[in-house]
XYZ file of C-alpha atoms in Angstrom:
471
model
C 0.000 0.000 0.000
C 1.167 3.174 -0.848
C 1.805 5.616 1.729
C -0.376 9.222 2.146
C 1.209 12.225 2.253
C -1.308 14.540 4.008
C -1.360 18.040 2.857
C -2.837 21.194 5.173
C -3.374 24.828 3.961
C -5.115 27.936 5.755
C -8.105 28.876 3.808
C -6.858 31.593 1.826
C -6.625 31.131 -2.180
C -2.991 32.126 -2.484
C -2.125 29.447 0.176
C -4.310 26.787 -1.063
C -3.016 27.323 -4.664
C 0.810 26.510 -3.131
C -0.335 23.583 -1.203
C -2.101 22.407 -4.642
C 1.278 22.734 -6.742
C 3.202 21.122 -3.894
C 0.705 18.534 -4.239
C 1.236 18.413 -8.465
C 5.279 18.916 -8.121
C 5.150 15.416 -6.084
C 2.979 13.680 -8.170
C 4.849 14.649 -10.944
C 8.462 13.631 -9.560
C 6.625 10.494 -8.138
C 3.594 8.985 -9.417
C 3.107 6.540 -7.522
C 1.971 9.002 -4.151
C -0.587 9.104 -2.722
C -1.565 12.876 -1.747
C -4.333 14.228 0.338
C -5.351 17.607 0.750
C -7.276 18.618 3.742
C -9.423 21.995 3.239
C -11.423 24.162 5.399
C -14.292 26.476 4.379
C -13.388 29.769 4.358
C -15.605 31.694 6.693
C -15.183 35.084 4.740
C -14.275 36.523 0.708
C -10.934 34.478 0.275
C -11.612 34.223 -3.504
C -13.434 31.170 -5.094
C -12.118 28.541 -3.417
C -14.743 25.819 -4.434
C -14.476 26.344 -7.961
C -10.604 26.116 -8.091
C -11.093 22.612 -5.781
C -13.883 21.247 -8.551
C -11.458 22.425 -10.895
C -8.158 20.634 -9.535
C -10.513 17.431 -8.691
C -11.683 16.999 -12.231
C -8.025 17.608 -13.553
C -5.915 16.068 -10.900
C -7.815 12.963 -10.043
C -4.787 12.029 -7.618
C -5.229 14.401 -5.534
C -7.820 13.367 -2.933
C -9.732 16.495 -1.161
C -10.628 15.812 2.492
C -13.529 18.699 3.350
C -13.100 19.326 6.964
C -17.082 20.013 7.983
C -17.333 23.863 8.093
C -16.698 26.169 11.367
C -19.120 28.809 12.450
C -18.162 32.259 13.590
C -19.525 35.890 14.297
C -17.328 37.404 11.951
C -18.071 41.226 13.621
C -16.264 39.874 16.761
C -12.520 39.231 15.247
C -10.576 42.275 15.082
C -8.441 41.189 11.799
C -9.012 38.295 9.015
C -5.864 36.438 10.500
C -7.878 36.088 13.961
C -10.285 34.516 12.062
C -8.582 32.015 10.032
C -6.256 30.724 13.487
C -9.710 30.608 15.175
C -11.334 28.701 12.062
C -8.264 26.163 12.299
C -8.160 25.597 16.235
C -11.703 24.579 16.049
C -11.374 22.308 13.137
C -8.832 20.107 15.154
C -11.190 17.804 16.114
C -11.678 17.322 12.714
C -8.191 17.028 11.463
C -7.629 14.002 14.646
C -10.621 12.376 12.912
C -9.466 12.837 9.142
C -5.911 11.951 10.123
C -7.074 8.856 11.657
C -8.988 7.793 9.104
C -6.307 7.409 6.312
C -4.534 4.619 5.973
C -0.331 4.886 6.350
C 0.052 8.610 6.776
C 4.327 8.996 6.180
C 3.611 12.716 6.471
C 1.907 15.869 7.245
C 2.647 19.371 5.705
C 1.008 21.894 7.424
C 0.541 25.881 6.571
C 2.186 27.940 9.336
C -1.293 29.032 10.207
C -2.263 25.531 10.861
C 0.217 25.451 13.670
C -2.730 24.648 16.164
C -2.823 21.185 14.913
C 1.095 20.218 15.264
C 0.259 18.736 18.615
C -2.157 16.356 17.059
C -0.015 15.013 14.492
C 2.680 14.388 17.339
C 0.091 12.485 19.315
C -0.341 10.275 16.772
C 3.391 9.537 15.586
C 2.932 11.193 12.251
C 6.305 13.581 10.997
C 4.866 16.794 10.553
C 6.379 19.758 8.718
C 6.079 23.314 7.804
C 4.902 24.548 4.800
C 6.153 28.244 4.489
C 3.986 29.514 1.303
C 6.107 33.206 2.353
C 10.086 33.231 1.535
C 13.022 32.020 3.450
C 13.262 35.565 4.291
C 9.993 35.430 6.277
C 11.151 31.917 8.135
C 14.429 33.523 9.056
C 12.293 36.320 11.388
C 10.085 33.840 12.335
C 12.662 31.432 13.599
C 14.436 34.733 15.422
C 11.021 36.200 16.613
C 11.056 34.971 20.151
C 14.520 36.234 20.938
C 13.019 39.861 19.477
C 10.001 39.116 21.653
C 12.088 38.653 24.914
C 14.300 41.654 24.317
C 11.750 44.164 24.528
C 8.559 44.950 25.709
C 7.626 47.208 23.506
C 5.035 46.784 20.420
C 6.712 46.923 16.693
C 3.900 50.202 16.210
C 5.693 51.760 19.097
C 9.239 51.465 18.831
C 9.574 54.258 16.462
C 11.103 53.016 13.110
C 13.796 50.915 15.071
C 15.727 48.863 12.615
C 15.607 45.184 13.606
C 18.755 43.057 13.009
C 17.273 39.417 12.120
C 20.621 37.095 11.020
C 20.553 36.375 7.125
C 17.974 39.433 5.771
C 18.592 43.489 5.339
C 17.711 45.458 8.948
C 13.675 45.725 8.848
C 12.102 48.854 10.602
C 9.948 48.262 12.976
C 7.119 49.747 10.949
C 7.833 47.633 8.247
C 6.855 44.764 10.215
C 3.818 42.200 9.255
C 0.623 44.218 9.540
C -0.944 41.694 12.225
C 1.806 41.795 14.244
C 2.452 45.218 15.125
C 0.672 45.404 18.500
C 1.812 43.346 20.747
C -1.154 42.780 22.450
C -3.310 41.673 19.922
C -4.597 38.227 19.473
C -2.898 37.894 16.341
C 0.720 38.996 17.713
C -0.008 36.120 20.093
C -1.245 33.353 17.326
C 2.166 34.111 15.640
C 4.574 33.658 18.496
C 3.180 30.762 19.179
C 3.701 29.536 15.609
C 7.233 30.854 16.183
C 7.616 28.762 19.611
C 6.455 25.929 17.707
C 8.473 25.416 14.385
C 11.662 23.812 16.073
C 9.101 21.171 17.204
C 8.701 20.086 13.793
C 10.160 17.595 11.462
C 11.467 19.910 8.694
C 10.834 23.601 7.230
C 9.076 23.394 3.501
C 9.958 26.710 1.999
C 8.152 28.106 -1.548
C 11.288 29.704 -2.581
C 14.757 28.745 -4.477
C 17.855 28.305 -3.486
C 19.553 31.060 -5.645
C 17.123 33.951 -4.481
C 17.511 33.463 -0.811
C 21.147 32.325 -0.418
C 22.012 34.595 2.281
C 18.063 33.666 4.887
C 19.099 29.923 3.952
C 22.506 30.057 4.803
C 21.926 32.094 8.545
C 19.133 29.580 8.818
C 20.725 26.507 7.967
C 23.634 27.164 10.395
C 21.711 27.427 13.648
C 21.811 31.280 13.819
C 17.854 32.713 13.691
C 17.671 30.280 16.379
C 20.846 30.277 18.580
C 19.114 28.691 21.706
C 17.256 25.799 19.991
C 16.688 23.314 17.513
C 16.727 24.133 13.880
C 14.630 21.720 11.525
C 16.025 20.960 8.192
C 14.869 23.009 5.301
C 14.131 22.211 1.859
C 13.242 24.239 -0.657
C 11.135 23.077 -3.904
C 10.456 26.804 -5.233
C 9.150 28.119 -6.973
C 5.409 26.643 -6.849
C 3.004 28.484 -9.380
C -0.157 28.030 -10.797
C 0.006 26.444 -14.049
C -2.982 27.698 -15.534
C -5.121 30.704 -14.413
C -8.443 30.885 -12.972
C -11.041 32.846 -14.827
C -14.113 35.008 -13.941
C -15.633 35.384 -17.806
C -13.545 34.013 -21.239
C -14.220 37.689 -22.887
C -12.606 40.238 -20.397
C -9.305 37.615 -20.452
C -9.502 37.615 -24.359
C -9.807 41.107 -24.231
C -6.879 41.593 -22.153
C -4.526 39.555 -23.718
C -5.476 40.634 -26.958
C -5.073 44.461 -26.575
C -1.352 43.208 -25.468
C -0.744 41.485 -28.468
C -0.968 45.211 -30.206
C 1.778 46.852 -27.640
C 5.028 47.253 -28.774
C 7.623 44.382 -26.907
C 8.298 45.343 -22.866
C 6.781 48.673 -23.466
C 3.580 48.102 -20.884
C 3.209 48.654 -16.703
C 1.183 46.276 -15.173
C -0.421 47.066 -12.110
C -2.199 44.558 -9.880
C -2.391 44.341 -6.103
C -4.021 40.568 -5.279
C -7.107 39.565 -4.668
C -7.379 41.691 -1.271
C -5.817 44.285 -1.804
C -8.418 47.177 -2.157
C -7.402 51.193 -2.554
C -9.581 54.120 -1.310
C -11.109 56.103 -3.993
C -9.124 59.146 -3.372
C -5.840 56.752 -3.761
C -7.323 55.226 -7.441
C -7.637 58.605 -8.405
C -3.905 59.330 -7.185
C -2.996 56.140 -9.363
C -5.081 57.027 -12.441
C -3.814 60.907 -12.778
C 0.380 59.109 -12.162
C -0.525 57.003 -14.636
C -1.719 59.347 -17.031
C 1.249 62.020 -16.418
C 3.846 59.316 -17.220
C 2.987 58.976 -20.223
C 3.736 55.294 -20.326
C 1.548 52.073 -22.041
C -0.224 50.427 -18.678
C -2.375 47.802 -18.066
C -4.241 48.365 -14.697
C -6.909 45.754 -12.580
C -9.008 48.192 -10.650
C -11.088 46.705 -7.628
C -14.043 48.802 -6.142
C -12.647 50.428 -3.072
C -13.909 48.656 0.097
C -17.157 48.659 1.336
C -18.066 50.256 4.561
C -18.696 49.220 8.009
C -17.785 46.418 10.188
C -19.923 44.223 8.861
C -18.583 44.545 5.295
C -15.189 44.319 5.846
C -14.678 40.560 4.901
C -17.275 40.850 1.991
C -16.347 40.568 -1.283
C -16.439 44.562 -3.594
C -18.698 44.793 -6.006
C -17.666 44.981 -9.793
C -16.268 48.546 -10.385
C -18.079 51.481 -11.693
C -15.182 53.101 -13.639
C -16.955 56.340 -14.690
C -17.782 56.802 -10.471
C -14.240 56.324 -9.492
C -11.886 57.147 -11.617
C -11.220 61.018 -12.761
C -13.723 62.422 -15.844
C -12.963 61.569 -18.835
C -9.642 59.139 -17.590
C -9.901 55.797 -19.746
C -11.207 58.067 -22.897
C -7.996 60.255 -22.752
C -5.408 57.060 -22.067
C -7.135 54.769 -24.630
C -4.427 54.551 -27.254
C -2.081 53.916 -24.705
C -3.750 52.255 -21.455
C -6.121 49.566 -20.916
C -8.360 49.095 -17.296
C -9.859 45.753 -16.763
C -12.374 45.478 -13.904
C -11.581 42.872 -10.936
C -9.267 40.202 -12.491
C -6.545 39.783 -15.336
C -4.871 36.340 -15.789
C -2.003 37.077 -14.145
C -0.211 34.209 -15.117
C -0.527 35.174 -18.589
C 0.119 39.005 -18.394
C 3.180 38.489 -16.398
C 4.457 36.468 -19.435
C 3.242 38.380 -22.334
C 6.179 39.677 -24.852
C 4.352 43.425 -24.510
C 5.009 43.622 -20.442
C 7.987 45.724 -18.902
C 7.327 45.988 -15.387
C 5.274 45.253 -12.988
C 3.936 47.353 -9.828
C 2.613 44.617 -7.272
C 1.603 44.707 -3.593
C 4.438 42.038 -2.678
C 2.474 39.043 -2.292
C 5.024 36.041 -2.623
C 3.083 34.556 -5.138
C 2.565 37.644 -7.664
C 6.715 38.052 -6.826
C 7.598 34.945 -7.759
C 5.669 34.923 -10.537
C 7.016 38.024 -11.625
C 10.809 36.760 -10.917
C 10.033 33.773 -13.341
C 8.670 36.221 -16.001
C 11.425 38.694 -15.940
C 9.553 41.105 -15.113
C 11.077 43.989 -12.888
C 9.018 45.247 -10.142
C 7.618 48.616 -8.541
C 7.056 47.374 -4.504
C 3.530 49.034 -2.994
C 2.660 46.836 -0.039
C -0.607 47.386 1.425
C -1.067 44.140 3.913
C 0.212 40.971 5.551
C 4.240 40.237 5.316
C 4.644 42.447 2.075
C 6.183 45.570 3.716
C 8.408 43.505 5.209
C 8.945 41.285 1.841
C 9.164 45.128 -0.237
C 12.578 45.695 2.315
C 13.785 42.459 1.070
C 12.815 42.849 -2.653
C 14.468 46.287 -2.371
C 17.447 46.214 -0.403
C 18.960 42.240 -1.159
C 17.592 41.035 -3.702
C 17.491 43.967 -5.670
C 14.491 42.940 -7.846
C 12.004 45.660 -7.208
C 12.179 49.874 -6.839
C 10.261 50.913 -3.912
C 7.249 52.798 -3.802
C 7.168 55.581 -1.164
C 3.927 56.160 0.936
C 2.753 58.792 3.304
C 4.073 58.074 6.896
C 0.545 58.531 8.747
C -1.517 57.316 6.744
C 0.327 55.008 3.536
C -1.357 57.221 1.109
C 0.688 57.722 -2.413
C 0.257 60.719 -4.488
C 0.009 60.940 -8.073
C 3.730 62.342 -8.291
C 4.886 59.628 -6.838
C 3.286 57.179 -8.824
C 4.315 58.977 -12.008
C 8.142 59.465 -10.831
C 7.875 55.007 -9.985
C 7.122 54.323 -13.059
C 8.722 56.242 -15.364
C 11.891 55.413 -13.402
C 11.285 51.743 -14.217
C 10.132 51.597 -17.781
C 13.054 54.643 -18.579
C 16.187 55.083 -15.764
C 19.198 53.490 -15.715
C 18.237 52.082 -12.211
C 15.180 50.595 -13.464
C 17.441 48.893 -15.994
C 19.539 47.469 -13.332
C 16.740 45.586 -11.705
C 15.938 44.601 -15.170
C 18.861 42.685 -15.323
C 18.787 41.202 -11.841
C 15.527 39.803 -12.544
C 15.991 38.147 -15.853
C 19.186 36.427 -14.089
C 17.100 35.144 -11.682
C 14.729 34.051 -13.994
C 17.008 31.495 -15.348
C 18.178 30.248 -12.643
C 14.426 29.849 -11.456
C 14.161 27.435 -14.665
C 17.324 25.985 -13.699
C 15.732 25.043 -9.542
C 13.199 22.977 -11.066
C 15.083 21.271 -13.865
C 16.235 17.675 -13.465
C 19.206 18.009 -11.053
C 18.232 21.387 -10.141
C 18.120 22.514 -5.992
C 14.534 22.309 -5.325
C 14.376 18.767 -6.962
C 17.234 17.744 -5.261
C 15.402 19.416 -1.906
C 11.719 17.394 -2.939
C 13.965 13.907 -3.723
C 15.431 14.389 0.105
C 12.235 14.934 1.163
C 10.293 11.982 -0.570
C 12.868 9.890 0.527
C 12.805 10.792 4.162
C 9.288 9.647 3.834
C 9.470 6.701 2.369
C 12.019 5.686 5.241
C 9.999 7.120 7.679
């Protein structure tokens, strides 16, 4: 009989995505596995989730799903969507004992780090359980260091003032630049995360979504004991990068469309703007974007979301589809029409990314949408809005020199139109923009090169497989 290798993402699309290309990387290394994938419903908008699963199920028929029954919550009482999803996970655990019991010769478990609620379980019943960091090696390196950071201060990250924090193995990260739900230390989320942190030497390895190449200097600090100089540091292999080999779709005509107005764009001549799937802008900042856009004077091609809706209530609802002529300035799209495109909600971003027409790229710094762009060649404007991707834009920025950065407002992370104009132009037309240029296309290839046969991450995933199998 075949052993199972159980797979366990958070809820969110992004993650779930990862887990599902983990899932297709082992197959396709090792057909014979068996893999499991063990979902939750997600209790607010994460994007379509159920439609991607039906999707993956009718086209990956080995790849079991295992629907854990679904959790409910008053949404109004979490303060953050990260509160929610570690809530939504401790209460399945019953669930995941009674799934994980249930399948026959479980060699291992690969958890999400939200999932770290259930690490206990796995232990309890003798199954190996590791990591799955769908973030960069950059990202495990200040996780691993966190709870010396924690016990040297008691201040919160929001009040210590832009203090520059020296984590082994990454550039010095101010303190503002540190993961949105992590900033006050009293916060339930702050707490959720340390104890994450607490837990990863606990486990049986560190899975990292990355390559070795574009984190040498995070791998090596973490590899030799130093992020965590007081404790244990699991082994870490990295099978990077994971992306999705085909793009969802909300409506054949607005991808056509999209794809087709590139085809008429002269070669690397065309911005790309995108900020994932929750990253929503005020209407006062779309404006900002739409008059920097139009003062550069360069081709884009921009996905505008509705801004977000208000009250509490709202706040983990999906926007409606955009009304252009309500919130961008008069007369906008008819003025930038030979030269700009806006497409409401989605763009295959897959696709864009890897269109001959595409030059750069401004992105909220979602490890996904960078990774993707790193295997495009496709240089990179950094505007973080949420989650780890301030902290990834210091990284992008200052080591691996793949991305210009986008300056905000210190109060209140608002970008004017100057800025946005002075970002772009300096991409698509400086010297400096041409530098990063270069950086990325090198580390394009050597992407290519990760995943070929004999390449790091398939050395990493053979290591893996076969401490399985043994196990």
């Amino acid at each position: 009989m075949n052993k199972t290798i159980v797979l366990y993402p958070s809820p969110g699309m992004g993650h779930l995505i990862s887990m599902v290309e983990l899932g297709k990387l082992i197959l396709h290394h090792h057909p014979s596995s068996a893999i499991t994938i063990l979902t939750t419903p997600p209790s607010f908008n994460t994007g379509s989730t159920a439609a991607y699963i039906s999707h993956i199920s009718a086209t990956v028929p080995s790849i079991t799903f295992h629907h854990l029954p679904a959790i409910t919550l008053d949404l109004d009482s979490f303060p953050s969507m990260e509160a929610i999803i570690f809530e939504v996970l401790r209460l399945s655990n019953p669930h995941v004992r009674r799934a994980l019991q249930s399948i026959a010769s479980v060699s291992a478990f690969v958890i999400d780090f939200f999932c770290s609620s259930s690490l206990p379980i796995a232990d309890e019943l003798n199954i190996p359980t590791f990591f799955f960091i769908t973030s960069g090696a950059c990202v495990l390196a200040f996780f691993l260091y966190f709870p010396k950071i924690h016990q040297n201060t008691t201040l919160s990250f929001k009040d210590m003032k832009n203090t520059l924090l020296h984590v082994p193995g990454i550039p010095p990260i101010p303190s503002s630049d540190m993961l949105r739900p992590m900033l006050d230390r009293e916060s339930t989320d702050y707490k959720n995360f340390l104890d994450f942190a607490l837990k990863i030497p606990n486990s049986a390895g560190l899975t990292v979504n990355t390559f070795e190449r574009l984190e040498s200097k995070p791998l090596k600090s973490i590899r030799e004991g130093k992020c965590n100089p007081d404790g244990n540091t699991p082994p870490v292999f990295c099978f990077g990068p994971l992306l999705a080999t085909e793009n969802r779709h909300d409506g054949a005509a607005a991808v056509h469309d999209c794809l087709k107005w590139l085809d008429s764009q002269p070669s690397k001549s065309v911005v790309y703007l995108c900020f994932g799937s929750l990253g929503l802008f005020s209407s006062n900042q779309l404006h900002e974007i739409a008059l920097g856009l139009e003062r550069s004077g360069q081709r884009f091609l921009w996905v505008v979301r509705s801004p977000p809706l208000g009250g509490k209530r709202n706040r983990f609802l999906p926007p409606p589809e955009p009304d252009l002529d309500s919130i961008l300035p008069a007369g906008f799209v008819d003025r930038t029409k030979d030269r700009g495109l806006v497409v409401k909600s989605w763009a295959p971003q897959v696709a864009v990314l890897n269109h001959a027409s595409v030059g750069g790229f401004v992105t909220h710094c979602g490890w996904n949408s960078v990774l993707e762009a790193i295997c495009a060649a496709v240089p990179m404007v950094a505007w973080p809005i949420y989650a780890e991707q301030h902290f990834n834009r210091v990284v992008l920025v200052e080591d691996m020199k793949v991305a210009l950065r986008m300056n905000e407002a210190e109060d209140d992370g608002f970008v004017a139109a100057e800025e946005v104009e002075r970002r772009v132009r300096e991409l698509m037309e400086s010297e400096k923009g041409s530098d990063v240029r270069k950086v990325v296309e090198e580390m394009s290839v050597a992407a290519r090169e990760a995943l070929s046969d004999g390449g790091s991450s398939i050395v990493a995933l053979e290591k893996l497989v076969q401490l399985w199998k043994s196990g």
